Coordinates of C-alpha atoms in Angstrom, one line a residue:
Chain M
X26 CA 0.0 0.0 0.0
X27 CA 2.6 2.6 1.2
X28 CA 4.7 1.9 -1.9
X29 CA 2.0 2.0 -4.3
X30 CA 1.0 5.6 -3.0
X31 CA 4.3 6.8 -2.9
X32 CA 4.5 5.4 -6.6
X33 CA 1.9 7.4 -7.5
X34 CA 2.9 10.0 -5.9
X35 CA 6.0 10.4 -7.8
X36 CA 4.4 9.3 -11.0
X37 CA 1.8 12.7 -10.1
X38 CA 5.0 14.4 -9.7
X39 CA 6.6 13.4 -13.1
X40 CA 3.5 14.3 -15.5
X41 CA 3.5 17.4 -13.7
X42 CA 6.8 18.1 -14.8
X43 CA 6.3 17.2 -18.3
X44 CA 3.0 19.2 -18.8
X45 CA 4.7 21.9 -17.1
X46 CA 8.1 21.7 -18.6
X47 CA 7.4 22.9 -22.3
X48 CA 5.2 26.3 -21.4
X49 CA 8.0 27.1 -19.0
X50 CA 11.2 26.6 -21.1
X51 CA 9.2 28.6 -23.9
X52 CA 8.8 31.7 -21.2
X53 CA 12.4 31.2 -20.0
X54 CA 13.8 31.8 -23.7
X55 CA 10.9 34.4 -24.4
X56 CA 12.3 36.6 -20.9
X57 CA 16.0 36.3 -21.8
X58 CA 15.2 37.0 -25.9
X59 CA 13.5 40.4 -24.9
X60 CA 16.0 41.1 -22.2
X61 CA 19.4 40.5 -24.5
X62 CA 17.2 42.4 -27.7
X63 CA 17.0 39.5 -29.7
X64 CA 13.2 40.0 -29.7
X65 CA 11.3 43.3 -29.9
X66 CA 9.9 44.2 -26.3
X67 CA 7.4 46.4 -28.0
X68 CA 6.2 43.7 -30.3
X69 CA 6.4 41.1 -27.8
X70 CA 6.9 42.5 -24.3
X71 CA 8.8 40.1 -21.6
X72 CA 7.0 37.9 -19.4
X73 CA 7.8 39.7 -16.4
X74 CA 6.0 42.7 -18.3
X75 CA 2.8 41.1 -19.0
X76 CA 3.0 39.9 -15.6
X77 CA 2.8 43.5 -14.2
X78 CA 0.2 44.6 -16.3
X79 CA -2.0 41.4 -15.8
X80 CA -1.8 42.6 -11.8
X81 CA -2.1 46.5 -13.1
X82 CA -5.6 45.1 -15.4
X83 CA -6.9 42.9 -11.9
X84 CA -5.9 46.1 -9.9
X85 CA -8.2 48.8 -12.3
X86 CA -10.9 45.9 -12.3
X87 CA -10.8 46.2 -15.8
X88 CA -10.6 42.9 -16.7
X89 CA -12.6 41.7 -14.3
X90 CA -15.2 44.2 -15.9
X91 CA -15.1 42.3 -19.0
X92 CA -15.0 38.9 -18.4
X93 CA -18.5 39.2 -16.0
X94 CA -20.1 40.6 -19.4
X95 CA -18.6 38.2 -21.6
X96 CA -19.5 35.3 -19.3
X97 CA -23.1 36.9 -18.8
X98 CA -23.2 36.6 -23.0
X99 CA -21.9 33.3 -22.8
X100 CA -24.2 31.9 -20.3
X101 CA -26.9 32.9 -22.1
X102 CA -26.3 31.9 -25.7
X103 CA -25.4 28.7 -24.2
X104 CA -28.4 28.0 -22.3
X105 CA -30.4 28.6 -25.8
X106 CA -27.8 27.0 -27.2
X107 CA -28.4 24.1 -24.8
X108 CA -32.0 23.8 -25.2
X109 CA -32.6 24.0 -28.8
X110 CA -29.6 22.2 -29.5
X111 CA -30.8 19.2 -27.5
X112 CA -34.2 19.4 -28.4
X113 CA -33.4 19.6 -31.9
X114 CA -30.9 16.8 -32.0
X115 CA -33.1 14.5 -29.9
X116 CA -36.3 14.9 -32.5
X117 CA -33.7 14.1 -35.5
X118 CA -32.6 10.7 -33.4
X119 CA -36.0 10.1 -32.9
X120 CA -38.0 10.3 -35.9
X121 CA -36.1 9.3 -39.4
X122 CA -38.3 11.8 -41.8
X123 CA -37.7 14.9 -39.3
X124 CA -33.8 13.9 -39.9
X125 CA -34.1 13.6 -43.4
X126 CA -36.0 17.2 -43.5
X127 CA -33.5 19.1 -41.2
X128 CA -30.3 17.0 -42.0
X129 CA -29.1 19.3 -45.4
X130 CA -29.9 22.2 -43.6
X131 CA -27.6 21.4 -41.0
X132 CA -24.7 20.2 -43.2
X133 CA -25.1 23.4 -45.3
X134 CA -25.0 25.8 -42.5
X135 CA -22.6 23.6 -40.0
X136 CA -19.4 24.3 -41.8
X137 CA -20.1 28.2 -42.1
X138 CA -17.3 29.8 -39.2
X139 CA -18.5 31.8 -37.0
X140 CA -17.0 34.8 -38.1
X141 CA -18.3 34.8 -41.3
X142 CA -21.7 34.8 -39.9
X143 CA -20.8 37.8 -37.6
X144 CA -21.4 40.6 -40.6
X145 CA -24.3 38.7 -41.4
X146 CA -26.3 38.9 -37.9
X147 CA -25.0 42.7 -36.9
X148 CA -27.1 43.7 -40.4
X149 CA -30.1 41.9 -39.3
X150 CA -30.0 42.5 -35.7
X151 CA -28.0 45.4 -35.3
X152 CA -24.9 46.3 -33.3
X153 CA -26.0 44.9 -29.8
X154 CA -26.9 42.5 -27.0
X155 CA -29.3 40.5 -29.7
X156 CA -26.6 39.8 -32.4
X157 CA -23.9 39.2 -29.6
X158 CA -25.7 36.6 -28.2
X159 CA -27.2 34.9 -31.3
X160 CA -23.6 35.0 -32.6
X161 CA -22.9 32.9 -29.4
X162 CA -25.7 30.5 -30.1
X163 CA -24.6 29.1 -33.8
X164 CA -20.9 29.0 -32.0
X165 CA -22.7 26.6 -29.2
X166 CA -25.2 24.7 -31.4
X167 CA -23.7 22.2 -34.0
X168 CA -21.9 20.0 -31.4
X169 CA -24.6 19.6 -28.9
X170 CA -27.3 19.1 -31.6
X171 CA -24.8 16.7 -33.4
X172 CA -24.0 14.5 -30.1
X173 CA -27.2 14.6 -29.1
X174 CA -28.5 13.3 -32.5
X175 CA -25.5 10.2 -32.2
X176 CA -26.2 9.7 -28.5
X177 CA -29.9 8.9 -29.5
X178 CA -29.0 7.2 -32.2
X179 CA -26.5 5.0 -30.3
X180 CA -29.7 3.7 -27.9
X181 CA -29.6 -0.6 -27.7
X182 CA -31.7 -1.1 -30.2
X183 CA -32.3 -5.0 -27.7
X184 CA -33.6 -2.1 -25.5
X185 CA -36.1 -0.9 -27.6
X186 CA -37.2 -4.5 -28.3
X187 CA -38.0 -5.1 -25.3
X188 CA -39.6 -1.8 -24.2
X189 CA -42.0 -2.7 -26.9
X190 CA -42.5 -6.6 -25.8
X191 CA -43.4 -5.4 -22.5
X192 CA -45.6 -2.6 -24.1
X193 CA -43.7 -0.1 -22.5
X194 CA -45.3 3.5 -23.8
X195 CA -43.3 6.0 -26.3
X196 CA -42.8 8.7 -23.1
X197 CA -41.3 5.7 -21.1
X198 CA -39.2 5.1 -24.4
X199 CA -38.0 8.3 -25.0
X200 CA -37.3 9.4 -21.5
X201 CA -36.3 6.5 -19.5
X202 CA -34.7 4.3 -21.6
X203 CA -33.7 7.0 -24.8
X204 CA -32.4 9.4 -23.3
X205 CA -30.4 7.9 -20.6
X206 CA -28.6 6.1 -23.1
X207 CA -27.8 9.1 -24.9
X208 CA -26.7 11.1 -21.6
X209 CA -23.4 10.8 -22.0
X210 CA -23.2 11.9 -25.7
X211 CA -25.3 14.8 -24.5
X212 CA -22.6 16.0 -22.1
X213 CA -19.7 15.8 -24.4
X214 CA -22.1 18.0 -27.1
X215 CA -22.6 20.1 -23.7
X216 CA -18.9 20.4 -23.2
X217 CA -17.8 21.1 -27.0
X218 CA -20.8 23.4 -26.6
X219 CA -19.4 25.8 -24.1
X220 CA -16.0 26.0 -25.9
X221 CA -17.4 27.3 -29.0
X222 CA -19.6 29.6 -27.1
X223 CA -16.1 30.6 -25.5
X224 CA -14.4 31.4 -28.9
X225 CA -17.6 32.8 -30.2
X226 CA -18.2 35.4 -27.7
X227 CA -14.3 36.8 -28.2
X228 CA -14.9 36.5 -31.8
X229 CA -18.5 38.5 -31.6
X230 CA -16.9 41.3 -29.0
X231 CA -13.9 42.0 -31.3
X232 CA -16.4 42.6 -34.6
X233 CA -19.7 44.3 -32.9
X234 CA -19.3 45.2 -28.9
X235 CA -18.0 48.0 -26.9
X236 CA -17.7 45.8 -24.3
X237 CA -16.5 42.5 -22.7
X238 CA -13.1 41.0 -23.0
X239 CA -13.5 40.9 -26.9
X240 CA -13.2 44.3 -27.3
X241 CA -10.7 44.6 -24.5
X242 CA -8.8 43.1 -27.0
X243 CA -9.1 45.0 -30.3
X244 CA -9.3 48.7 -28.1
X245 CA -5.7 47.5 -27.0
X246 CA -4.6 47.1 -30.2
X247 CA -6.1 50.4 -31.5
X248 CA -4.4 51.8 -28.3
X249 CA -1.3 49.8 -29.3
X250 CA -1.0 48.8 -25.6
X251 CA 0.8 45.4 -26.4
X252 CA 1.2 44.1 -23.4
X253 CA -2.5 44.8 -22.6
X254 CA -3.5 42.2 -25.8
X255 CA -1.1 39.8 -25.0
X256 CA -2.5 39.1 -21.3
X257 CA -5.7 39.8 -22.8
X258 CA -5.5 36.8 -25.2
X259 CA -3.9 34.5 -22.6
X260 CA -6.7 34.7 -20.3
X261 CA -9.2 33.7 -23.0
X262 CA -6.9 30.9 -23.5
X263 CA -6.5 30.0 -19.9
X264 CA -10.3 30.5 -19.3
X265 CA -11.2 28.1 -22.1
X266 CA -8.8 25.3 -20.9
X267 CA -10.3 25.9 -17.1
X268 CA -13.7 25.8 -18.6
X269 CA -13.2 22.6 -20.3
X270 CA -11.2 20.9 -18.1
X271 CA -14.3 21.9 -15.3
X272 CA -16.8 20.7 -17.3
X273 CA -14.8 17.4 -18.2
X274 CA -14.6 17.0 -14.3
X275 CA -18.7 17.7 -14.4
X276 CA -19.0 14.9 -16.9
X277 CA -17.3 12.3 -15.5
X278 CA -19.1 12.6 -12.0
X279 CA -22.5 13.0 -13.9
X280 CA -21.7 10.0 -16.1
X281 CA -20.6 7.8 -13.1
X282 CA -23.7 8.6 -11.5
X283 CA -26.1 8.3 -14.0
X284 CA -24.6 6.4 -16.4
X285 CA -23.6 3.4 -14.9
X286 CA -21.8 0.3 -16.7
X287 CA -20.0 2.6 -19.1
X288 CA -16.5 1.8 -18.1
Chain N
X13 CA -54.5 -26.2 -16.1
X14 CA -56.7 -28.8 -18.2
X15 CA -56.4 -29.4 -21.9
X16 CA -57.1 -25.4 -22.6
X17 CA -55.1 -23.9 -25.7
X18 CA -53.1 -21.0 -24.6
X19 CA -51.0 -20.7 -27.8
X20 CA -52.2 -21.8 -31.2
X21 CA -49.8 -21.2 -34.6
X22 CA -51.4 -21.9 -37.9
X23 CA -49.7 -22.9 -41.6
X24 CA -47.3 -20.1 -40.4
X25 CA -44.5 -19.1 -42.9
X26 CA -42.2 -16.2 -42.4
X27 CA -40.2 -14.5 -45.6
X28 CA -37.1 -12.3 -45.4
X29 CA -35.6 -10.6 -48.1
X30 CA -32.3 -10.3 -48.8
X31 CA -31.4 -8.7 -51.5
X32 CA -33.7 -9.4 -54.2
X33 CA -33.6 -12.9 -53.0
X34 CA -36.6 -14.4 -51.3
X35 CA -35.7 -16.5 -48.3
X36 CA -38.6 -18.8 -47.0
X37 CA -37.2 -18.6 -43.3
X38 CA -40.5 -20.6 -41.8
X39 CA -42.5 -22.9 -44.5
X40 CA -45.6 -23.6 -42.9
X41 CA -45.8 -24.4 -39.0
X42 CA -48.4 -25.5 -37.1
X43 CA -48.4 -26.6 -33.2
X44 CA -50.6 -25.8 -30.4
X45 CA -49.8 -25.5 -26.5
X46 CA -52.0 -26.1 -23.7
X47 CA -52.4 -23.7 -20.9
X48 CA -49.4 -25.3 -17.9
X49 CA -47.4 -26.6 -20.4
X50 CA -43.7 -26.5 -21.0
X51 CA -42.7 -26.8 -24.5
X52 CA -39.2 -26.8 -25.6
X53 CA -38.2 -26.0 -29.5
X54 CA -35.2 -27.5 -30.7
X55 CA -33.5 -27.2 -34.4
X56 CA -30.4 -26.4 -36.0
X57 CA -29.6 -22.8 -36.2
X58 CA -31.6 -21.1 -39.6
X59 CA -34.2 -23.3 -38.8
X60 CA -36.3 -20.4 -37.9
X61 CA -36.5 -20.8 -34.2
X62 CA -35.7 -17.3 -32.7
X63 CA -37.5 -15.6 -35.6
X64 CA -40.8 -17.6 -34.4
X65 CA -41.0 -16.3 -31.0
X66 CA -40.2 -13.0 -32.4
X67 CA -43.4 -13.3 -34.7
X68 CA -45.6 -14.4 -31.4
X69 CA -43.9 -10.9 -29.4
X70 CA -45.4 -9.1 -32.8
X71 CA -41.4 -8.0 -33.4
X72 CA -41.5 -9.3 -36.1
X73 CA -44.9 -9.3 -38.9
X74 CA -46.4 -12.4 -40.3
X75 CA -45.8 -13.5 -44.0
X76 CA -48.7 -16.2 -44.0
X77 CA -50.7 -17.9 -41.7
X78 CA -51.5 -17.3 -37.9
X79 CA -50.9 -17.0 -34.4
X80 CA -53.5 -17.2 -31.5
X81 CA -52.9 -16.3 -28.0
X82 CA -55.7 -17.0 -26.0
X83 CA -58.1 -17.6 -29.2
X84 CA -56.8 -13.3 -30.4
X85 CA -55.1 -13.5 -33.6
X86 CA -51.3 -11.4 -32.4
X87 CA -51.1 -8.2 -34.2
X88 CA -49.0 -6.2 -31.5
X89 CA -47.6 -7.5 -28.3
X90 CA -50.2 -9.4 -26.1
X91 CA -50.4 -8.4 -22.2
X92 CA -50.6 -12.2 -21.4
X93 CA -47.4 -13.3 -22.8
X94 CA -43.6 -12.0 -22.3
X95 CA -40.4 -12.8 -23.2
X96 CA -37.0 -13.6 -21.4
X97 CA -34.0 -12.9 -24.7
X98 CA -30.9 -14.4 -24.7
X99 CA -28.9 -11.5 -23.4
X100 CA -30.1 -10.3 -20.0
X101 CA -31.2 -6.6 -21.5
X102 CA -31.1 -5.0 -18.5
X103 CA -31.1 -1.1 -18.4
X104 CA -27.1 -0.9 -17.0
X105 CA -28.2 2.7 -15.2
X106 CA -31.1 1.2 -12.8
X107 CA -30.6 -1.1 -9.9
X108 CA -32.4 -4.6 -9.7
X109 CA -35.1 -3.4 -7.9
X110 CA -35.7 -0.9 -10.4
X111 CA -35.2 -3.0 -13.2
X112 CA -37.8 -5.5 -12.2
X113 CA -40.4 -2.3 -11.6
X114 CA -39.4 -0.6 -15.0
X115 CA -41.8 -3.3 -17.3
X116 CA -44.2 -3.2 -14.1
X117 CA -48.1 -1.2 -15.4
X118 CA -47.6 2.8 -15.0
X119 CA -50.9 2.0 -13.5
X120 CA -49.9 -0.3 -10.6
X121 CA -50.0 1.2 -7.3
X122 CA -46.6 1.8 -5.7
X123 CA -47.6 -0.9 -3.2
X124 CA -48.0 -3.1 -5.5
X125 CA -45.3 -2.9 -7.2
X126 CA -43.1 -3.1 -4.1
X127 CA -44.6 -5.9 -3.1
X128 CA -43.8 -8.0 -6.5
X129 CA -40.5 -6.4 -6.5
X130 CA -39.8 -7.8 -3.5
X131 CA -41.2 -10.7 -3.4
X132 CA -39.4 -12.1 -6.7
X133 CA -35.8 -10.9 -5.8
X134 CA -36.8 -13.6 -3.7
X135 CA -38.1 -16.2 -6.0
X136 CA -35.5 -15.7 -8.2
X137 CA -32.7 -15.6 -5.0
X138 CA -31.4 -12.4 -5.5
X139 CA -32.5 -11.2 -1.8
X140 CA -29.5 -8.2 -0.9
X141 CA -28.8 -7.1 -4.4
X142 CA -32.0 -5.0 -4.5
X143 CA -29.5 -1.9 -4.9
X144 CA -26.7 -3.5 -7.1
X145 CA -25.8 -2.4 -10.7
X146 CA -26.1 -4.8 -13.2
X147 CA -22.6 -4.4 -13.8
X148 CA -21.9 -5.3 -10.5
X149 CA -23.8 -8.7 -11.0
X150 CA -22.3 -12.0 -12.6
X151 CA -23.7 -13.2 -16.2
X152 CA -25.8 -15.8 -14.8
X153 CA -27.5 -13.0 -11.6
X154 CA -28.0 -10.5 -14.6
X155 CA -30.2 -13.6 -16.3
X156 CA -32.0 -14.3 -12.7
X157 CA -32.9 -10.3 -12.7
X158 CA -34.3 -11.0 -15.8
X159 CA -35.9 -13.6 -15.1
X160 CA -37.9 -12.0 -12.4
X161 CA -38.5 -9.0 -14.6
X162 CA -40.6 -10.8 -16.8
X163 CA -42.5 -13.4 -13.8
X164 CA -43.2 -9.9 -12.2
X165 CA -45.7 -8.9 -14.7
X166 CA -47.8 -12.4 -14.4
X167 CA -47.6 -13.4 -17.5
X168 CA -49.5 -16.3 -18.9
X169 CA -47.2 -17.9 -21.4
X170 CA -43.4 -16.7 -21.2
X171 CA -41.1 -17.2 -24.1
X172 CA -38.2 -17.7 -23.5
X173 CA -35.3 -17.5 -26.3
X174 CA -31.9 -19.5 -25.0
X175 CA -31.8 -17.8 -22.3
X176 CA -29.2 -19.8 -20.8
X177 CA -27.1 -20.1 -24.3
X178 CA -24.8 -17.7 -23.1
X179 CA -24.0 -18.9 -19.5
X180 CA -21.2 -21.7 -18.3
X181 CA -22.7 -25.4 -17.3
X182 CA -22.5 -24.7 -13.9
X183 CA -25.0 -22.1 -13.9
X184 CA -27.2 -22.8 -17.0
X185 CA -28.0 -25.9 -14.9
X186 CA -28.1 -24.1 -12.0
X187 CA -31.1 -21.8 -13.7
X188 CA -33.2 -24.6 -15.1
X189 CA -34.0 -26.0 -11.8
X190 CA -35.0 -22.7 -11.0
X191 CA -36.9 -22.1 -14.0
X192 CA -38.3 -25.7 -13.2
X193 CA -39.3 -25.1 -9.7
X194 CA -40.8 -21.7 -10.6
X195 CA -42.9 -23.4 -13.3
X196 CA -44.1 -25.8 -11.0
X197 CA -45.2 -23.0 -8.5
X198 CA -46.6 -20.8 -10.8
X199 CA -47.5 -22.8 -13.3
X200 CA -46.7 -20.1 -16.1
X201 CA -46.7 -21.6 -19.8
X202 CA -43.7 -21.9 -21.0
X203 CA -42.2 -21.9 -24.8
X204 CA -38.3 -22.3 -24.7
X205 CA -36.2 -21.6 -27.5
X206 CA -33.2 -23.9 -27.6
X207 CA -30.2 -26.4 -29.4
X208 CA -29.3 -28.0 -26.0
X209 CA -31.0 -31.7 -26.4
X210 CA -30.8 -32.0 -22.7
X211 CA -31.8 -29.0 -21.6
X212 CA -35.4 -29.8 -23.9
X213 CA -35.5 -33.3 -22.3
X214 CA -34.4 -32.2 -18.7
X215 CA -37.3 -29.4 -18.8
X216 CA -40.1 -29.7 -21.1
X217 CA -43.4 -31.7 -21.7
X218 CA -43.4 -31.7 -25.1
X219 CA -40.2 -31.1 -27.4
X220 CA -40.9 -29.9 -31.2
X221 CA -38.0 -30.4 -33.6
X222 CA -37.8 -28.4 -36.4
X223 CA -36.1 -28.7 -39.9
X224 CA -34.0 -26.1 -41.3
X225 CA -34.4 -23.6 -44.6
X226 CA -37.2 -23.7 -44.0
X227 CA -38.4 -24.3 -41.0
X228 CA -41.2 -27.1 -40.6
X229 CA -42.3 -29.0 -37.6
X230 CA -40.5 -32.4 -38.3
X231 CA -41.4 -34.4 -34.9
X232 CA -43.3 -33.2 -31.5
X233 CA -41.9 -35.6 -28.8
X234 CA -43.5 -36.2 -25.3
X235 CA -41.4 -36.7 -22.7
X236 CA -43.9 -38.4 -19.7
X237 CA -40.6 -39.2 -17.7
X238 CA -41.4 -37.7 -14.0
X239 CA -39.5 -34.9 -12.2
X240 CA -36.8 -34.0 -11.1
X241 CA -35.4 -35.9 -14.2
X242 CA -32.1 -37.5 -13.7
X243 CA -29.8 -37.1 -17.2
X244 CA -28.2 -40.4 -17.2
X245 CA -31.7 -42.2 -16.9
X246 CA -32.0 -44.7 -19.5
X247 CA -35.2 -43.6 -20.4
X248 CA -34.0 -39.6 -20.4
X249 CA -31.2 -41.5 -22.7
X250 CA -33.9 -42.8 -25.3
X251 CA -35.6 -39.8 -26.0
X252 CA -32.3 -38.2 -26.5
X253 CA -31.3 -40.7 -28.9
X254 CA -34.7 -39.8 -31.0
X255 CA -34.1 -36.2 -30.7
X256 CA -30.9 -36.9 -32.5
X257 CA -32.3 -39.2 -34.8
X258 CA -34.7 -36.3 -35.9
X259 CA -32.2 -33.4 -36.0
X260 CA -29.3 -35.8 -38.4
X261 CA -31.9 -37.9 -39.7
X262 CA -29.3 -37.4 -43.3
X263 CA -26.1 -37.4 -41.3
X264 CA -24.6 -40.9 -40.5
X265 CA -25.0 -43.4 -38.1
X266 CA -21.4 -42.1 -36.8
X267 CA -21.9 -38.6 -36.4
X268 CA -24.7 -39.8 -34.1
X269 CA -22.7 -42.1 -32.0
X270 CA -20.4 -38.7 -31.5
X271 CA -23.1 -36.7 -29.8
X272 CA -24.7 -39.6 -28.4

């Protein structure tokens, strides 16, 4: 026993190390390239720079400013996002012909990025919270509709036999013994889900908002405050690992509770 | 009991097609089975077997002929009859307990249901796994569960389609005592699906054999020995010599003395 937790233990330690070791060599050689002026500090300020002005952007509440309006967007394009998205999906695992109506639509408009939508919505809807969010909700929608759509697809079909042997009725079918099976697919859509409504709400701030962490980002460019982008950018990226790796965590307990016998 | 018909198949044929071939999968079967009986089918697989009981659970449609339960011709599933599969087709995210009251009437009291929840863990000897996951049971408990799934909902004829195909000897024996004492309890009709000789002999009244592509009735075999049945009986012995006999009637006589 003791051995085996020290093991693992030092094994914790080890892959530490290794996820660590590569972000911090890269900093190392980033400080000492500004310092001996092999790389342009006003291009790409030090680390110990953007340091400061990450503590300088906490200390103005600036950035916290703008990330409690861009998760505010996020929350909700996500939560219609959510609902339609699993709605949606479960009717076209459900029922064939409501697949075979929807499906081209979906495959058409699926590959279309984000961004190129952008223009599109800010004419219909106008600069503002509407377009904003809606740009959120295509960012959200194809993966939860399209793991919700496999996840009910994926159902036992020796399930179904027997729901209708025993004469089980369709609500029993599509909620106890459909949708269960399909949880787990559901959350991973979820998950994918709130990363693209992540990239989707930088993506809509930096086109149509004057404010949220978005626009954060392009006013420091326009303000060629450097330093100020380059934290900016970070934290989006930290904030979308620390989402996903949250919501992985979320998953995993949900799965194990509800989801039981799938490894 | 008596001499009542519970079950009644007519001239029944069942056609798949494959293709744009036409394959005559049952040519023309006709058998009935008396309410308290225990009727074993037996036949190579192809012979149709599986696909049979599927027809009388309305899974599958009816090319020609017909099939009575209780003198009404089956056009969906019938509330008197149920069916324990091959695999244990347990939902893997309810307990036992809960997977015995899932098939249970929405319109059964809660009481009720308790009660017959309850009271066939214990038939089927499962008392202290109310609360266990089916992945936490072994092969031949997840069968048992089963088991007591479909006996919870009263049925009056059970099919039952290998059900104990897919377990070691230790416990498929194990389970046909069980599903023998159970029968003789409850007296449930039963119509098992199976290629083990001595399971048919060791369990049923009656054993239909049927012949292959397609599937006919070729012999319906009593078996009068009493119970419990002992398999090394000489007379358990001589019906399993004519089972064979029936099954490899064009195989030769060695191929017999193997299985024999």
């Amino acid at each position: 026993m003791g051995r085996e937790k020290k093991n693992s233990i030092r094994s914790r330690a080890v892959n530490f190390l290794l996820v660590i070791s590569l972000p911090a060599l890269l900093l190392i050689f980033w400080e000492i390239g500004v310092r001996n002026g092999s790389i342009n500090g006003n291009v790409i300020p030090a680390p110990s720079k953007l340091f400061d002005t990450f503590i300088e952007l906490i200390k103005k509440g600036k950035l916290q400013e703008g990330l409690l309006i861009s998760f505010q967007r996020v929350i909700q394009g996500f939560l219609i996002a959510s609902v339609a998205g699993v709605t949606l999906g479960f009717l076209m695992g459900i029922f064939a012909s409501f697949n075979r109506m929807l499906s081209s639509l979906v495959n058409i408009l699926r590959p279309i990025p984000v961004v190129a939508l952008i223009p599109i919505l800010i004419i219909i809807l106008g600069v503002g919270e509407s377009a904003n969010v809606s740009i959120i909700v295509v960012g959200a929608l194809w993966p939860i509709l399209l793991n919700t759509t496999a996840g009910v697809m994926s159902t036992d079909r020796k399930l179904l036999e027997l729901a209708y042997v025993y004469r089980l009725g369709k609500p029993k079918q599509y909620f106890k013994i459909i949708l269960p099976s399909a949880l787990y697919s559901i959350l991973t859509g979820l998950r994918l889900g709130v990363s693209g409504a992540w990239m989707s709400v930088v993506a809509a701030e930096m086109i149509g908002a004057t404010s949220g962490i978005g626009y954060l980002i392009m006013f420091s460019k326009s303000l060629a405050q450097a330093a100020n982008m380059y934290v900016l950018v970070l934290v989006v990226g930290i904030i979308g690992y620390l989402i996903d790796k949250l919501l992985l965590m979320l998953q995993n307990r949900i799965s194990k509770r509800f989801v039981a016998g799938r490894g | 009991m008596g001499n009542e018909t519970i079950l009644s198949i007519k001239e029944l044929k069942k056609d798949f097609r494959i293709g744009s071939e036409t394959v005559h999968v049952i040519g023309g079967i006709s058998f009935d089975v008396n309410k308290g009986e225990f009727i074993s089918i037996i036949g190579e697989s192809g012979c149709g077997k599986s696909t049979l009981l599927k027809m009388i659970t309305a899974l599958e449609s009816v090319t020609a002929g017909e099939i009575r339960i209780d003198g009404k011709t089956v056009t969906r599933p019938d509330e008197k009859c149920t069916m324990i599969f091959q695999e244990s087709r347990l939902l893997p995210w309810l307990s036992v307990e809960k997977n015995i009251a899932f098939t249970l009437p929405p319109d059964m009291s809660k009481e009720k249901k308790r009660e017959l929840v309850k009271s066939h863990i214990e038939l089927v000897g499962l008392s202290g796994f109310e609360k266990a996951l089916p992945s936490q049971l072994s092969g031949g408990m997840q069968q048992r569960v089963s088991i007591a799934r479909a006996l919870a909902t009263a049925p009056d004829l059970l099919l039952l389609d290998e059900p104990f195909g897919a377990l070691d000897a230790f416990t498929r024996i194990n389970l046909q005592d069980e599903i023998l004492k159970i029968w003789q309890k409850q007296k449930t009709t039963m119509l098992l699906v199976t290629h083990d000789i001595d399971e048919a002999i060791y369990l049923s009244d009656r054993i239909i054999v049927l012949s292959a592509k397609p599937g006919k009735v070729k012999a319906d075999i009593k078996v009068s020995l009493p119970r419990p049945r002992r398999r090394s009986d000489i007379e358990f012995l001589r019906i399993r010599r004519s089972v064979l006999l029936e099954l490899f009637e064009n195989g030769s006589q060695e191929d017999l003395e193997y299985y024999i």
